[in-house]
PDB file of C-alpha atoms and ligand atoms in Angstrom:
ATOM      1  CA  MET L  18       9.938  10.105  35.103  1.00 35.00           C
ATOM      2  CA  HIS L  19      10.358  13.742  34.137  1.00 41.00           C
ATOM      3  CA  LEU L  20      11.611  12.818  30.669  1.00 39.00           C
ATOM      4  CA  ARG L  21       8.783  10.364  30.161  1.00 39.00           C
ATOM      5  CA  THR L  22       6.190  12.949  31.195  1.00 37.00           C
ATOM      6  CA  SER L  23       7.493  15.592  28.825  1.00 37.00           C
ATOM      7  CA  HIS L  24       7.657  13.013  26.065  1.00 38.00           C
ATOM      8  CA  LEU L  25       4.004  12.192  26.645  1.00 37.00           C
ATOM      9  CA  LEU L  26       3.117  15.876  26.703  1.00 37.00           C
ATOM     10  CA  LEU L  27       4.913  16.367  23.402  1.00 37.00           C
ATOM     11  CA  ALA L  28       3.184  13.373  21.895  1.00 39.00           C
ATOM     12  CA  GLY L  29      -0.121  14.771  23.090  1.00 38.00           C
ATOM     13  CA  ALA L  30       0.632  18.156  21.564  1.00 37.00           C
ATOM     14  CA  ALA L  31       1.608  16.518  18.293  1.00 39.00           C
ATOM     15  CA  ALA L  32      -1.597  14.503  18.297  1.00 41.00           C
ATOM     16  CA  ALA L  33      -3.613  17.640  18.978  1.00 39.00           C
ATOM     17  CA  ALA L  34      -1.840  19.452  16.147  1.00 39.00           C
ATOM     18  CA  LEU L  35      -2.605  16.555  13.847  1.00 40.00           C
ATOM     19  CA  ALA L  36      -6.203  16.534  14.922  1.00 39.00           C
ATOM     20  CA  LEU L  37      -6.426  20.237  14.082  1.00 38.00           C
ATOM     21  CA  THR L  38      -4.667  20.153  10.741  1.00 39.00           C
ATOM     22  CA  GLY L  39      -4.435  16.559   9.639  1.00 38.00           C
ATOM     23  CA  CYS L  40      -7.902  15.835   8.333  1.00 38.00           C
ATOM     24  CA  GLY L  41      -8.351  18.617   5.851  1.00 36.00           C
ATOM     25  CA  LYS L  42      -6.314  17.422   2.910  1.00 37.00           C
ATOM     26  CA  GLU L  43      -8.271  15.302   0.438  1.00 40.00           C
ATOM     27  CA  GLY L  44      -9.784  13.339   3.280  1.00 39.00           C
ATOM     28  CA  THR L  45      -6.494  11.800   4.348  1.00 41.00           C
ATOM     29  CA  PRO L  46      -6.775  10.905   8.008  1.00 44.00           C
ATOM     30  CA  ALA L  47      -4.056  11.877  10.456  1.00 43.00           C
ATOM     31  CA  ALA L  48      -1.649   9.152  11.471  1.00 43.00           C
ATOM     32  CA  ALA L  49      -3.387   6.621  13.648  1.00 43.00           C
ATOM     33  CA  GLY L  50      -2.130   6.815  17.198  1.00 40.00           C
ATOM     34  CA  GLY L  51      -0.747  10.314  16.770  1.00 43.00           C
ATOM     35  CA  ALA L  52       2.836   9.258  15.944  1.00 50.00           C
ATOM     36  CA  SER L  53       4.956  11.748  14.050  1.00 66.00           C
ATOM     37  CA  ASP L  54       3.887  11.419  10.458  1.00 81.00           C
ATOM     38  CA  ALA L  55       6.622  13.379   8.664  1.00 90.00           C
ATOM     39  CA  CYS L  56       7.579  11.747   5.389  1.00 95.00           C
ATOM     40  CA  ALA L  57      11.135  10.564   4.794  1.00 92.00           C
ATOM     41  CA  GLY L  58      12.347   8.868   1.644  1.00 95.00           C
ATOM     42  CA  SER L  59      15.112   6.403   0.791  1.00 97.00           C
ATOM     43  CA  GLY L  60      17.232   9.207  -0.646  1.00 97.00           C
ATOM     44  CA  VAL L  61      17.473   7.535  -4.065  1.00 98.00           C
ATOM     45  CA  THR L  62      17.169   9.980  -6.967  1.00 97.00           C
ATOM     46  CA  PHE L  63      15.396   8.777 -10.084  1.00 98.00           C
ATOM     47  CA  THR L  64      16.918  10.233 -13.239  1.00 97.00           C
ATOM     48  CA  PRO L  65      14.711  10.103 -16.339  1.00 97.00           C
ATOM     49  CA  ALA L  66      15.896   7.547 -18.916  1.00 97.00           C
ATOM     50  CA  LYS L  67      15.495   7.729 -22.683  1.00 96.00           C
ATOM     51  CA  PRO L  68      13.546   4.565 -23.347  1.00 96.00           C
ATOM     52  CA  ASP L  69      12.826   3.282 -26.827  1.00 95.00           C
ATOM     53  CA  VAL L  70       9.214   2.116 -26.759  1.00 97.00           C
ATOM     54  CA  SER L  71       7.067   1.701 -29.834  1.00 97.00           C
ATOM     55  CA  GLY L  72       3.507   0.532 -30.340  1.00 98.00           C
ATOM     56  CA  SER L  73       2.235   1.683 -26.930  1.00 98.00           C
ATOM     57  CA  PRO L  74      -0.659   4.163 -26.865  1.00 97.00           C
ATOM     58  CA  THR L  75      -0.117   4.760 -23.138  1.00 98.00           C
ATOM     59  CA  PHE L  76       3.588   5.481 -23.588  1.00 98.00           C
ATOM     60  CA  ASP L  77       2.860   7.832 -26.508  1.00 97.00           C
ATOM     61  CA  LYS L  78       0.367   9.737 -24.380  1.00 97.00           C
ATOM     62  CA  ILE L  79       2.784  10.027 -21.462  1.00 97.00           C
ATOM     63  CA  SER L  80       5.781  11.089 -23.505  1.00 95.00           C
ATOM     64  CA  GLY L  81       3.671  13.552 -25.496  1.00 95.00           C
ATOM     65  CA  ALA L  82       2.474  15.157 -22.271  1.00 95.00           C
ATOM     66  CA  GLY L  83       5.822  14.910 -20.452  1.00 94.00           C
ATOM     67  CA  ALA L  84       3.717  13.984 -17.446  1.00 97.00           C
ATOM     68  CA  VAL L  85       2.073  10.907 -16.048  1.00 98.00           C
ATOM     69  CA  LYS L  86      -1.049  10.240 -14.007  1.00 98.00           C
ATOM     70  CA  VAL L  87      -0.439   7.698 -11.283  1.00 98.00           C
ATOM     71  CA  GLY L  88      -2.941   6.162  -8.885  1.00 98.00           C
ATOM     72  CA  VAL L  89      -1.689   5.642  -5.314  1.00 98.00           C
ATOM     73  CA  LYS L  90      -2.706   5.170  -1.686  1.00 98.00           C
ATOM     74  CA  ALA L  91      -2.084   7.954   0.838  1.00 98.00           C
ATOM     75  CA  ASP L  92      -2.738   6.377   4.246  1.00 97.00           C
ATOM     76  CA  GLN L  93      -0.434   3.345   4.262  1.00 97.00           C
ATOM     77  CA  PRO L  94       2.745   4.142   6.261  1.00 96.00           C
ATOM     78  CA  ASN L  95       6.018   3.237   4.530  1.00 96.00           C
ATOM     79  CA  LEU L  96       4.100   2.163   1.400  1.00 98.00           C
ATOM     80  CA  GLY L  97       1.880   4.911   0.006  1.00 98.00           C
ATOM     81  CA  TYR L  98       1.630   7.812   2.412  1.00 98.00           C
ATOM     82  CA  LYS L  99       0.984  11.530   2.409  1.00 97.00           C
ATOM     83  CA  ASP L 100       2.044  13.458   5.494  1.00 97.00           C
ATOM     84  CA  THR L 101       0.263  16.475   6.926  1.00 95.00           C
ATOM     85  CA  SER L 102       2.557  18.816   4.968  1.00 96.00           C
ATOM     86  CA  GLY L 103       1.369  17.160   1.737  1.00 96.00           C
ATOM     87  CA  LYS L 104       4.610  15.294   1.042  1.00 97.00           C
ATOM     88  CA  ARG L 105       4.284  11.746  -0.286  1.00 98.00           C
ATOM     89  CA  CYS L 106       6.559   8.872   0.621  1.00 98.00           C
ATOM     90  CA  GLY L 107       6.871   5.121   0.874  1.00 98.00           C
ATOM     91  CA  PHE L 108       7.955   2.103  -1.107  1.00 98.00           C
ATOM     92  CA  ASP L 109       5.007   2.281  -3.531  1.00 98.00           C
ATOM     93  CA  ILE L 110       5.469   6.019  -4.068  1.00 98.00           C
ATOM     94  CA  GLU L 111       9.158   5.507  -4.881  1.00 98.00           C
ATOM     95  CA  MET L 112       8.325   2.557  -7.158  1.00 98.00           C
ATOM     96  CA  ALA L 113       5.901   4.898  -8.955  1.00 98.00           C
ATOM     97  CA  GLN L 114       8.726   7.447  -9.308  1.00 98.00           C
ATOM     98  CA  LEU L 115      11.200   4.797 -10.451  1.00 98.00           C
ATOM     99  CA  VAL L 116       8.767   3.664 -13.168  1.00 98.00           C
ATOM    100  CA  ALA L 117       8.091   7.246 -14.283  1.00 98.00           C
ATOM    101  CA  ALA L 118      11.820   7.927 -14.609  1.00 98.00           C
ATOM    102  CA  GLY L 119      12.306   4.639 -16.441  1.00 98.00           C
ATOM    103  CA  LEU L 120       9.654   5.749 -18.911  1.00 98.00           C
ATOM    104  CA  GLY L 121      11.492   9.047 -19.431  1.00 97.00           C
ATOM    105  CA  VAL L 122       9.280  11.241 -17.232  1.00 97.00           C
ATOM    106  CA  ASP L 123      10.676  13.443 -14.467  1.00 97.00           C
ATOM    107  CA  PRO L 124       9.148  12.096 -11.215  1.00 98.00           C
ATOM    108  CA  ALA L 125       8.341  15.713 -10.295  1.00 97.00           C
ATOM    109  CA  LYS L 126       5.843  15.592 -13.180  1.00 97.00           C
ATOM    110  CA  ILE L 127       3.771  12.815 -11.657  1.00 98.00           C
ATOM    111  CA  GLN L 128       0.145  13.760 -11.066  1.00 98.00           C
ATOM    112  CA  TYR L 129      -0.993  11.631  -8.154  1.00 98.00           C
ATOM    113  CA  THR L 130      -4.572  10.527  -7.689  1.00 98.00           C
ATOM    114  CA  GLU L 131      -5.621   8.760  -4.516  1.00 98.00           C
ATOM    115  CA  ILE L 132      -7.656   5.733  -5.428  1.00 98.00           C
ATOM    116  CA  PRO L 133      -8.962   3.223  -2.880  1.00 98.00           C
ATOM    117  CA  SER L 134      -8.809  -0.535  -3.380  1.00 98.00           C
ATOM    118  CA  ALA L 135     -12.340  -0.832  -4.762  1.00 98.00           C
ATOM    119  CA  ASN L 136     -11.840   1.702  -7.578  1.00 98.00           C
ATOM    120  CA  ARG L 137      -8.515   0.632  -9.117  1.00 98.00           C
ATOM    121  CA  GLU L 138      -9.843  -1.352 -12.055  1.00 98.00           C
ATOM    122  CA  SER L 139     -12.382   1.303 -13.033  1.00 98.00           C
ATOM    123  CA  ALA L 140      -9.751   4.069 -12.810  1.00 98.00           C
ATOM    124  CA  LEU L 141      -7.466   2.160 -15.172  1.00 98.00           C
ATOM    125  CA  GLN L 142     -10.292   1.151 -17.490  1.00 98.00           C
ATOM    126  CA  GLY L 143     -11.621   4.699 -17.652  1.00 98.00           C
ATOM    127  CA  GLY L 144      -8.202   6.211 -18.429  1.00 97.00           C
ATOM    128  CA  GLN L 145      -8.245   8.325 -15.252  1.00 98.00           C
ATOM    129  CA  ILE L 146      -4.696   7.105 -14.537  1.00 98.00           C
ATOM    130  CA  ASP L 147      -1.835   5.733 -16.651  1.00 98.00           C
ATOM    131  CA  TYR L 148      -0.726   3.272 -13.993  1.00 98.00           C
ATOM    132  CA  TYR L 149      -1.388   2.330 -10.376  1.00 99.00           C
ATOM    133  CA  VAL L 150       1.088   1.577  -7.610  1.00 99.00           C
ATOM    134  CA  GLY L 151      -0.482   0.731  -4.260  1.00 98.00           C
ATOM    135  CA  THR L 152      -0.307  -2.727  -2.657  1.00 98.00           C
ATOM    136  CA  TYR L 153      -2.201  -4.033  -5.688  1.00 98.00           C
ATOM    137  CA  SER L 154      -2.239  -7.831  -5.781  1.00 98.00           C
ATOM    138  CA  ILE L 155      -1.986  -9.533  -9.134  1.00 98.00           C
ATOM    139  CA  THR L 156      -5.032 -11.829  -9.437  1.00 98.00           C
ATOM    140  CA  ASP L 157      -6.643 -13.703 -12.320  1.00 98.00           C
ATOM    141  CA  GLU L 158      -9.932 -11.937 -11.648  1.00 98.00           C
ATOM    142  CA  ARG L 159      -8.337  -8.492 -11.911  1.00 98.00           C
ATOM    143  CA  LYS L 160      -6.441  -9.556 -15.014  1.00 98.00           C
ATOM    144  CA  GLN L 161      -9.793  -9.721 -16.816  1.00 98.00           C
ATOM    145  CA  LYS L 162      -9.924  -5.924 -16.518  1.00 98.00           C
ATOM    146  CA  VAL L 163      -6.348  -4.632 -16.212  1.00 98.00           C
ATOM    147  CA  SER L 164      -2.793  -5.712 -16.992  1.00 98.00           C
ATOM    148  CA  PHE L 165       0.049  -5.987 -14.485  1.00 98.00           C
ATOM    149  CA  ALA L 166       3.824  -5.643 -14.486  1.00 98.00           C
ATOM    150  CA  GLY L 167       5.437  -7.484 -11.599  1.00 98.00           C
ATOM    151  CA  PRO L 168       5.486  -8.707  -9.004  1.00 98.00           C
ATOM    152  CA  TYR L 169       7.780  -6.110  -7.478  1.00 98.00           C
ATOM    153  CA  PHE L 170       7.039  -7.367  -3.919  1.00 98.00           C
ATOM    154  CA  VAL L 171       5.334 -10.325  -2.271  1.00 98.00           C
ATOM    155  CA  ALA L 172       3.298  -9.822   0.917  1.00 98.00           C
ATOM    156  CA  GLY L 173       0.907 -12.059   2.844  1.00 98.00           C
ATOM    157  CA  GLN L 174      -2.474 -11.510   4.495  1.00 98.00           C
ATOM    158  CA  ASP L 175      -2.194 -11.128   8.256  1.00 98.00           C
ATOM    159  CA  LEU L 176      -4.054  -9.686  11.252  1.00 98.00           C
ATOM    160  CA  LEU L 177      -3.605  -6.492  13.274  1.00 98.00           C
ATOM    161  CA  VAL L 178      -4.996  -6.580  16.821  1.00 98.00           C
ATOM    162  CA  ARG L 179      -4.760  -4.526  20.008  1.00 98.00           C
ATOM    163  CA  GLU L 180      -1.618  -5.064  22.036  1.00 98.00           C
ATOM    164  CA  ASP L 181      -3.554  -6.742  24.884  1.00 98.00           C
ATOM    165  CA  GLU L 182      -5.392  -9.169  22.587  1.00 98.00           C
ATOM    166  CA  SER L 183      -4.792 -12.816  23.472  1.00 98.00           C
ATOM    167  CA  ALA L 184      -7.727 -14.659  21.856  1.00 98.00           C
ATOM    168  CA  ILE L 185      -6.886 -13.812  18.245  1.00 98.00           C
ATOM    169  CA  THR L 186      -3.790 -15.786  17.296  1.00 98.00           C
ATOM    170  CA  GLY L 187      -4.410 -16.640  13.642  1.00 98.00           C
ATOM    171  CA  LYS L 188      -7.002 -16.796  10.884  1.00 98.00           C
ATOM    172  CA  ASP L 189      -8.902 -19.662  12.526  1.00 98.00           C
ATOM    173  CA  THR L 190      -9.568 -17.739  15.751  1.00 98.00           C
ATOM    174  CA  LEU L 191     -11.753 -15.020  14.203  1.00 98.00           C
ATOM    175  CA  LYS L 192     -15.212 -16.570  14.669  1.00 98.00           C
ATOM    176  CA  GLY L 193     -17.444 -14.256  16.673  1.00 98.00           C
ATOM    177  CA  LYS L 194     -14.935 -11.406  16.283  1.00 98.00           C
ATOM    178  CA  LYS L 195     -15.464  -8.193  14.380  1.00 98.00           C
ATOM    179  CA  VAL L 196     -13.016  -8.101  11.491  1.00 98.00           C
ATOM    180  CA  CYS L 197     -12.386  -4.960   9.426  1.00 98.00           C
ATOM    181  CA  SER L 198     -10.914  -4.672   5.946  1.00 98.00           C
ATOM    182  CA  ALA L 199     -11.145  -2.553   2.802  1.00 98.00           C
ATOM    183  CA  THR L 200     -13.897  -2.828   0.227  1.00 98.00           C
ATOM    184  CA  GLY L 201     -12.781  -4.494  -2.997  1.00 98.00           C
ATOM    185  CA  SER L 202      -9.626  -6.014  -1.485  1.00 98.00           C
ATOM    186  CA  THR L 203      -8.389  -9.592  -1.704  1.00 98.00           C
ATOM    187  CA  PRO L 204      -8.237  -9.928   2.130  1.00 98.00           C
ATOM    188  CA  ILE L 205     -11.939  -9.108   2.638  1.00 98.00           C
ATOM    189  CA  GLN L 206     -12.724 -11.550  -0.154  1.00 98.00           C
ATOM    190  CA  LYS L 207     -10.788 -14.262   1.657  1.00 98.00           C
ATOM    191  CA  VAL L 208     -12.605 -13.589   4.943  1.00 98.00           C
ATOM    192  CA  ARG L 209     -15.897 -14.055   3.068  1.00 98.00           C
ATOM    193  CA  ASP L 210     -14.874 -17.006   0.901  1.00 98.00           C
ATOM    194  CA  GLU L 211     -13.424 -18.971   3.789  1.00 98.00           C
ATOM    195  CA  GLY L 212     -16.097 -17.880   6.287  1.00 98.00           C
ATOM    196  CA  LEU L 213     -13.378 -16.789   8.731  1.00 98.00           C
ATOM    197  CA  THR L 214     -16.012 -14.866  10.664  1.00 98.00           C
ATOM    198  CA  GLU L 215     -19.777 -14.456  10.349  1.00 98.00           C
ATOM    199  CA  PRO L 216     -20.980 -12.086   7.579  1.00 98.00           C
ATOM    200  CA  SER L 217     -22.541  -9.837  10.239  1.00 98.00           C
ATOM    201  CA  ASN L 218     -19.103  -9.467  11.869  1.00 98.00           C
ATOM    202  CA  ILE L 219     -17.378  -8.253   8.704  1.00 98.00           C
ATOM    203  CA  VAL L 220     -16.855  -4.491   8.747  1.00 98.00           C
ATOM    204  CA  GLU L 221     -15.648  -2.709   5.654  1.00 98.00           C
ATOM    205  CA  PHE L 222     -14.328   0.739   4.883  1.00 98.00           C
ATOM    206  CA  LYS L 223     -12.758   2.383   1.869  1.00 98.00           C
ATOM    207  CA  THR L 224      -9.342   2.520   3.527  1.00 98.00           C
ATOM    208  CA  TYR L 225      -7.346   0.559   6.077  1.00 98.00           C
ATOM    209  CA  SER L 226      -6.671   3.645   8.193  1.00 98.00           C
ATOM    210  CA  GLU L 227     -10.414   3.812   8.909  1.00 98.00           C
ATOM    211  CA  CYS L 228     -10.251   0.179  10.080  1.00 98.00           C
ATOM    212  CA  VAL L 229      -7.260   0.992  12.295  1.00 98.00           C
ATOM    213  CA  SER L 230      -9.172   3.854  13.955  1.00 98.00           C
ATOM    214  CA  GLN L 231     -12.027   1.408  14.636  1.00 98.00           C
ATOM    215  CA  LEU L 232      -9.566  -1.033  16.168  1.00 98.00           C
ATOM    216  CA  LEU L 233      -8.065   1.628  18.431  1.00 98.00           C
ATOM    217  CA  ASP L 234     -11.616   2.661  19.432  1.00 98.00           C
ATOM    218  CA  LYS L 235     -12.475  -0.995  20.239  1.00 98.00           C
ATOM    219  CA  LYS L 236     -15.276  -1.032  17.676  1.00 98.00           C
ATOM    220  CA  VAL L 237     -13.657  -3.952  15.828  1.00 98.00           C
ATOM    221  CA  ASP L 238     -11.380  -6.725  17.109  1.00 98.00           C
ATOM    222  CA  ALA L 239      -9.015  -7.165  14.167  1.00 98.00           C
ATOM    223  CA  VAL L 240      -7.970  -5.531  10.926  1.00 98.00           C
ATOM    224  CA  THR L 241      -6.977  -7.856   8.129  1.00 98.00           C
ATOM    225  CA  THR L 242      -4.907  -7.078   5.078  1.00 98.00           C
ATOM    226  CA  ASP L 243      -1.317  -7.553   3.886  1.00 98.00           C
ATOM    227  CA  ASP L 244       1.357  -7.832   6.572  1.00 98.00           C
ATOM    228  CA  ALA L 245       3.338  -5.096   4.813  1.00 97.00           C
ATOM    229  CA  ILE L 246       0.501  -2.640   5.415  1.00 98.00           C
ATOM    230  CA  LEU L 247      -0.257  -3.788   8.956  1.00 98.00           C
ATOM    231  CA  LYS L 248       3.378  -3.565  10.067  1.00 97.00           C
ATOM    232  CA  GLY L 249       3.406   0.099   9.079  1.00 96.00           C
ATOM    233  CA  PHE L 250       0.354   0.818  11.246  1.00 97.00           C
ATOM    234  CA  ALA L 251       1.752  -1.239  14.142  1.00 97.00           C
ATOM    235  CA  ALA L 252       5.047   0.676  13.969  1.00 94.00           C
ATOM    236  CA  ARG L 253       3.111   3.920  14.442  1.00 94.00           C
ATOM    237  CA  SER L 254       1.263   2.710  17.533  1.00 95.00           C
ATOM    238  CA  PRO L 255       3.576   0.101  19.082  1.00 95.00           C
ATOM    239  CA  GLU L 256       2.019   0.469  22.519  1.00 97.00           C
ATOM    240  CA  GLN L 257      -1.509  -0.117  21.280  1.00 98.00           C
ATOM    241  CA  LEU L 258      -1.252  -2.468  18.309  1.00 98.00           C
ATOM    242  CA  LYS L 259       0.528  -5.634  17.182  1.00 98.00           C
ATOM    243  CA  VAL L 260       0.621  -7.812  14.076  1.00 98.00           C
ATOM    244  CA  VAL L 261      -0.234 -11.471  14.714  1.00 98.00           C
ATOM    245  CA  GLY L 262       2.522 -12.539  12.315  1.00 97.00           C
ATOM    246  CA  LYS L 263       1.064 -15.670  10.733  1.00 98.00           C
ATOM    247  CA  PRO L 264       0.504 -14.761   7.086  1.00 98.00           C
ATOM    248  CA  PHE L 265      -2.109 -16.885   5.318  1.00 98.00           C
ATOM    249  CA  SER L 266      -1.969 -15.868   1.658  1.00 98.00           C
ATOM    250  CA  GLU L 267       0.458 -14.771  -1.012  1.00 98.00           C
ATOM    251  CA  GLU L 268      -0.088 -11.226  -2.279  1.00 98.00           C
ATOM    252  CA  LYS L 269       2.068 -10.454  -5.293  1.00 98.00           C
ATOM    253  CA  TYR L 270       2.161  -6.702  -5.801  1.00 98.00           C
ATOM    254  CA  GLY L 271       1.958  -5.549  -9.396  1.00 98.00           C
ATOM    255  CA  ILE L 272       1.931  -2.191 -11.150  1.00 98.00           C
ATOM    256  CA  GLY L 273      -1.630  -1.920 -12.466  1.00 98.00           C
ATOM    257  CA  LEU L 274      -1.715  -0.994 -16.160  1.00 98.00           C
ATOM    258  CA  PRO L 275      -4.338  -0.382 -18.832  1.00 98.00           C
ATOM    259  CA  LYS L 276      -5.398  -3.761 -20.185  1.00 98.00           C
ATOM    260  CA  GLY L 277      -3.956  -4.951 -23.427  1.00 94.00           C
ATOM    261  CA  ASP L 278      -1.186  -2.361 -23.986  1.00 98.00           C
ATOM    262  CA  THR L 279       1.441  -5.093 -24.249  1.00 98.00           C
ATOM    263  CA  ALA L 280       4.248  -2.766 -25.297  1.00 98.00           C
ATOM    264  CA  PHE L 281       3.610  -0.654 -22.189  1.00 98.00           C
ATOM    265  CA  THR L 282       3.505  -3.725 -19.954  1.00 98.00           C
ATOM    266  CA  LYS L 283       6.863  -4.804 -21.383  1.00 98.00           C
ATOM    267  CA  ALA L 284       8.366  -1.346 -20.929  1.00 98.00           C
ATOM    268  CA  VAL L 285       7.305  -1.190 -17.261  1.00 98.00           C
ATOM    269  CA  SER L 286       8.501  -4.771 -16.662  1.00 98.00           C
ATOM    270  CA  ASP L 287      11.887  -3.836 -18.134  1.00 98.00           C
ATOM    271  CA  VAL L 288      12.124  -0.866 -15.768  1.00 98.00           C
ATOM    272  CA  LEU L 289      11.375  -3.118 -12.788  1.00 98.00           C
ATOM    273  CA  GLN L 290      13.856  -5.779 -13.884  1.00 98.00           C
ATOM    274  CA  LYS L 291      16.586  -3.200 -14.311  1.00 98.00           C
ATOM    275  CA  SER L 292      15.970  -1.889 -10.778  1.00 98.00           C
ATOM    276  CA  PHE L 293      16.171  -5.451  -9.435  1.00 98.00           C
ATOM    277  CA  ASP L 294      19.454  -6.033 -11.243  1.00 98.00           C
ATOM    278  CA  ASP L 295      21.260  -2.763 -10.534  1.00 98.00           C
ATOM    279  CA  GLY L 296      20.498  -2.568  -6.799  1.00 98.00           C
ATOM    280  CA  THR L 297      18.080   0.366  -7.010  1.00 98.00           C
ATOM    281  CA  TRP L 298      15.093  -1.710  -5.858  1.00 98.00           C
ATOM    282  CA  GLN L 299      17.103  -2.835  -2.820  1.00 98.00           C
ATOM    283  CA  LYS L 300      18.069   0.722  -1.854  1.00 98.00           C
ATOM    284  CA  VAL L 301      14.472   1.868  -2.197  1.00 98.00           C
ATOM    285  CA  TYR L 302      13.113  -1.069  -0.216  1.00 98.00           C
ATOM    286  CA  ASP L 303      15.644  -0.756   2.594  1.00 97.00           C
ATOM    287  CA  GLY L 304      14.991   2.984   2.864  1.00 97.00           C
ATOM    288  CA  THR L 305      11.184   2.692   2.966  1.00 97.00           C
ATOM    289  CA  LEU L 306       9.193  -0.480   3.666  1.00 96.00           C
ATOM    290  CA  GLY L 307      12.246  -2.263   5.013  1.00 95.00           C
ATOM    291  CA  LYS L 308      12.076   0.078   8.008  1.00 91.00           C
ATOM    292  CA  SER L 309       8.778  -1.370   9.296  1.00 85.00           C
ATOM    293  CA  GLY L 310       8.787  -4.664   7.460  1.00 79.00           C
ATOM    294  CA  SER L 311      11.204  -7.546   7.222  1.00 88.00           C
ATOM    295  CA  PRO L 312      14.369  -7.762   5.139  1.00 94.00           C
ATOM    296  CA  ALA L 313      13.554  -8.624   1.512  1.00 97.00           C
ATOM    297  CA  THR L 314      15.209  -9.103  -1.855  1.00 97.00           C
ATOM    298  CA  PRO L 315      13.688  -8.505  -5.299  1.00 98.00           C
ATOM    299  CA  PRO L 316      11.153 -11.126  -6.392  1.00 98.00           C
ATOM    300  CA  LYS L 317      11.136 -12.832  -9.773  1.00 98.00           C
ATOM    301  CA  LEU L 318       8.939 -11.137 -12.366  1.00 98.00           C
ATOM    302  CA  ASP L 319       6.026 -13.134 -13.807  1.00 95.00           C
ATOM    303  CA  SER L 320       6.695 -14.063 -17.388  1.00 84.00           C
TER     304      SER L 320
HETATM  305  N1  LIG T  19      -3.014  -6.518  -1.693  1.00 79.55           N
HETATM  306  C1  LIG T  19      -4.420  -6.595  -1.383  1.00 79.55           C
HETATM  307  C2  LIG T  19      -5.270  -6.179  -2.560  1.00 79.55           C
HETATM  308  O1  LIG T  19      -4.765  -5.868  -3.585  1.00 79.55           O
HETATM  309  C3  LIG T  19      -4.773  -5.805  -0.151  1.00 79.55           C
HETATM  310  C4  LIG T  19      -4.232  -4.422  -0.097  1.00 79.55           C
HETATM  311  C5  LIG T  19      -5.076  -3.405  -0.810  1.00 79.55           C
HETATM  312  O2  LIG T  19      -6.315  -3.419  -0.656  1.00 79.55           O
HETATM  313  O3  LIG T  19      -4.502  -2.569  -1.488  1.00 79.55           O
HETATM  314  O4  LIG T  19      -6.471  -6.213  -2.504  1.00 79.55           O
END
């Protein structure tokens, strides 16, 4: 009893500290539920390679600058996250570092830009970033505007609900329920295309963490996106939230690349394949997303 009380007091103090300091940095919200948000990595170090790449304007730009601009997410625990001290961590962040090193750039020289789901194509098309790593599903529609290397992971669309929810048990139980997802994402598209709930019950925000806050505040009934993302949020608020656990799509995560730079796409694909083959991918996965997700092995790259 005494232990439990002091634990709760500590948690409350941590939440208060987060509330005071957590919201100031580039609009990144504090961890939903007030769990400790300190970043930890897999411990893998990424040593810059000396790749031989010719005919790639993007590669020439990166190697000339000795730096790379990478688009990421910052509010997705164990995937793309920035803690209140400003440290970044997660599977996608380490994949971004692995790719940088494979292209010969010191990961410390990565310039991160936080780009929400809806703005990924335009950021790549406008040259604001050299590549994007952030739960970015490879789709034919997106391939009209950008290129992809991957997949480097396969997720599935699922549902996050409050712990005491009993009516929402799968995608066909959403009618009449308020469902939240991110603008410009494949999951919100699926909710619309399949009419999983009424248009007036679809709530959208730029980021999933905003949806999770709405769920905790009982303003929406479910958050839908990839299980990999939802499991990270559920792990932070295990007493309040749960993942339904019946995935209903296949989301193949790719590294988003400028369209048409085929030599660059090949170079990034080669970096991924090498990490699959030499065990690096596995170490990174197990030390990041594997902590809130399920065991996984490297997927097969698209040809
Ligand atoms: N993987 C999905 C997508 O690319 C959902 C996650 C996200 O929005 O990043 O749209």
